[in-house]
């Protein structure tokens, strides 16, 4: 599609050659091997595949020997301790950890 481009990056040494970067003009989650195949990218021939997702979808999970989550700011951010909560009564866990909390005080009876 015309809103997607695949760039080949060639580094100065062999360790940095063969890197392909997919850029899209609109927000798009690459959640299926089919999306890569349309771009003539065979996931099974790659040593490493990086996708910017907060969740590894089942079709990719099935072919990934392992996954590593890297937290980064973006449309959604799973690093809730660093989000700017302005309308929440403090202290509150897990945003604040330096307070004593007694669950029995808040339990329904």
Coordinates of C-alpha atoms in Angstrom, one line a residue:
X1 CA 0.0 0.0 0.0
X2 CA 1.2 3.5 -0.7
X3 CA 1.2 4.5 2.9
X4 CA 3.8 1.9 3.8
X5 CA 7.5 1.9 3.0
X6 CA 10.3 -0.6 3.7
X7 CA 13.8 0.8 4.1
X8 CA 17.0 -1.2 3.8
X9 CA 19.7 -0.1 6.2
X10 CA 23.3 -0.9 5.3
X11 CA 25.8 -0.3 8.0
X12 CA 29.6 0.1 7.9
X13 CA 30.2 -3.5 9.0
X14 CA 28.4 -6.8 8.4
X15 CA 26.8 -6.7 11.9
X16 CA 24.7 -3.8 10.8
X17 CA 23.8 -4.9 7.3
X18 CA 20.5 -6.3 6.3
X19 CA 18.3 -4.3 8.7
X20 CA 14.9 -3.5 7.3
X21 CA 12.6 -0.9 8.8
X22 CA 8.9 -0.7 8.0
X23 CA 7.3 2.8 8.3
X24 CA 3.6 3.5 7.9
X25 CA 1.9 6.8 7.5
X26 CA -1.0 5.8 9.7
X27 CA -1.1 3.8 13.0
X28 CA -1.0 0.2 12.2
X29 CA -0.3 -2.8 14.3
X30 CA 1.6 -5.6 12.6
X31 CA -0.1 -8.5 14.2
X32 CA 0.1 -11.3 11.5
X33 CA 2.8 -12.8 9.4
X34 CA 0.6 -12.1 6.4
X35 CA 1.2 -8.4 6.8
X36 CA 4.9 -8.9 6.4
X37 CA 4.5 -11.3 3.4
X38 CA 2.6 -8.6 1.5
X39 CA 5.8 -6.5 1.8
X40 CA 8.0 -9.5 0.7
X41 CA 9.4 -10.0 4.1
X42 CA 9.8 -13.6 5.2
X43 CA 9.7 -13.5 9.1
X44 CA 11.1 -17.1 9.2
X45 CA 14.3 -16.0 7.4
X46 CA 15.1 -13.3 10.0
X47 CA 17.3 -13.7 13.1
X48 CA 15.5 -10.9 14.9
X49 CA 12.1 -9.3 14.4
X50 CA 11.1 -6.2 16.4
X51 CA 7.5 -4.9 16.4
X52 CA 6.3 -1.9 18.4
X53 CA 3.3 -3.4 20.2
X54 CA 2.2 -3.4 23.8
X55 CA 1.0 -7.0 23.3
X56 CA 2.4 -9.8 21.2
X57 CA -0.6 -11.1 19.2
X58 CA -1.2 -14.9 19.0
X59 CA -0.2 -15.3 15.4
X60 CA 3.2 -13.7 16.1
X61 CA 3.5 -15.4 19.5
X62 CA 3.2 -18.7 17.8
X63 CA 6.3 -18.2 15.7
X64 CA 8.4 -16.2 18.2
X65 CA 10.8 -18.4 20.3
X66 CA 10.7 -15.6 22.9
X67 CA 9.6 -12.0 23.3
X68 CA 11.0 -9.1 25.2
X69 CA 8.8 -6.1 26.1
X70 CA 10.5 -2.7 26.0
X71 CA 8.4 0.1 27.6
X72 CA 8.3 3.3 25.7
X73 CA 6.1 6.3 25.6
X74 CA 3.5 6.4 22.8
X75 CA -0.2 6.1 22.1
X76 CA -0.5 3.8 25.1
X77 CA 2.0 3.4 27.9
X78 CA 2.1 0.4 30.2
X79 CA 4.6 2.1 32.5
X80 CA 1.8 3.5 34.7
X81 CA 4.2 4.7 37.4
X82 CA 5.4 7.5 35.0
X83 CA 2.0 8.6 33.8
X84 CA 0.9 12.1 35.0
X85 CA -2.1 11.2 37.1
X86 CA -3.7 14.5 38.2
X87 CA -7.1 13.5 39.6
X88 CA -6.4 10.6 41.8
X89 CA -6.4 10.6 45.6
X90 CA -2.8 10.0 46.8
X91 CA -1.2 7.9 48.0
X92 CA -2.3 5.1 45.8
X93 CA -0.5 1.9 44.9
X94 CA 1.5 1.3 42.6
X95 CA 2.1 5.0 41.9
X96 CA 3.2 5.5 45.5
X97 CA 5.1 2.9 47.5
X98 CA 6.3 4.8 50.6
X99 CA 3.1 4.5 52.7
X100 CA 1.6 1.9 55.1
X101 CA -1.6 0.3 53.8
X102 CA -3.9 -1.8 55.8
X103 CA -6.4 -3.7 53.7
X104 CA -8.7 -4.4 56.6
X105 CA -9.3 -0.7 57.0
X106 CA -10.8 -0.6 53.5
X107 CA -12.5 -4.0 53.3
X108 CA -16.2 -4.3 53.1
X109 CA -17.8 -5.8 56.1

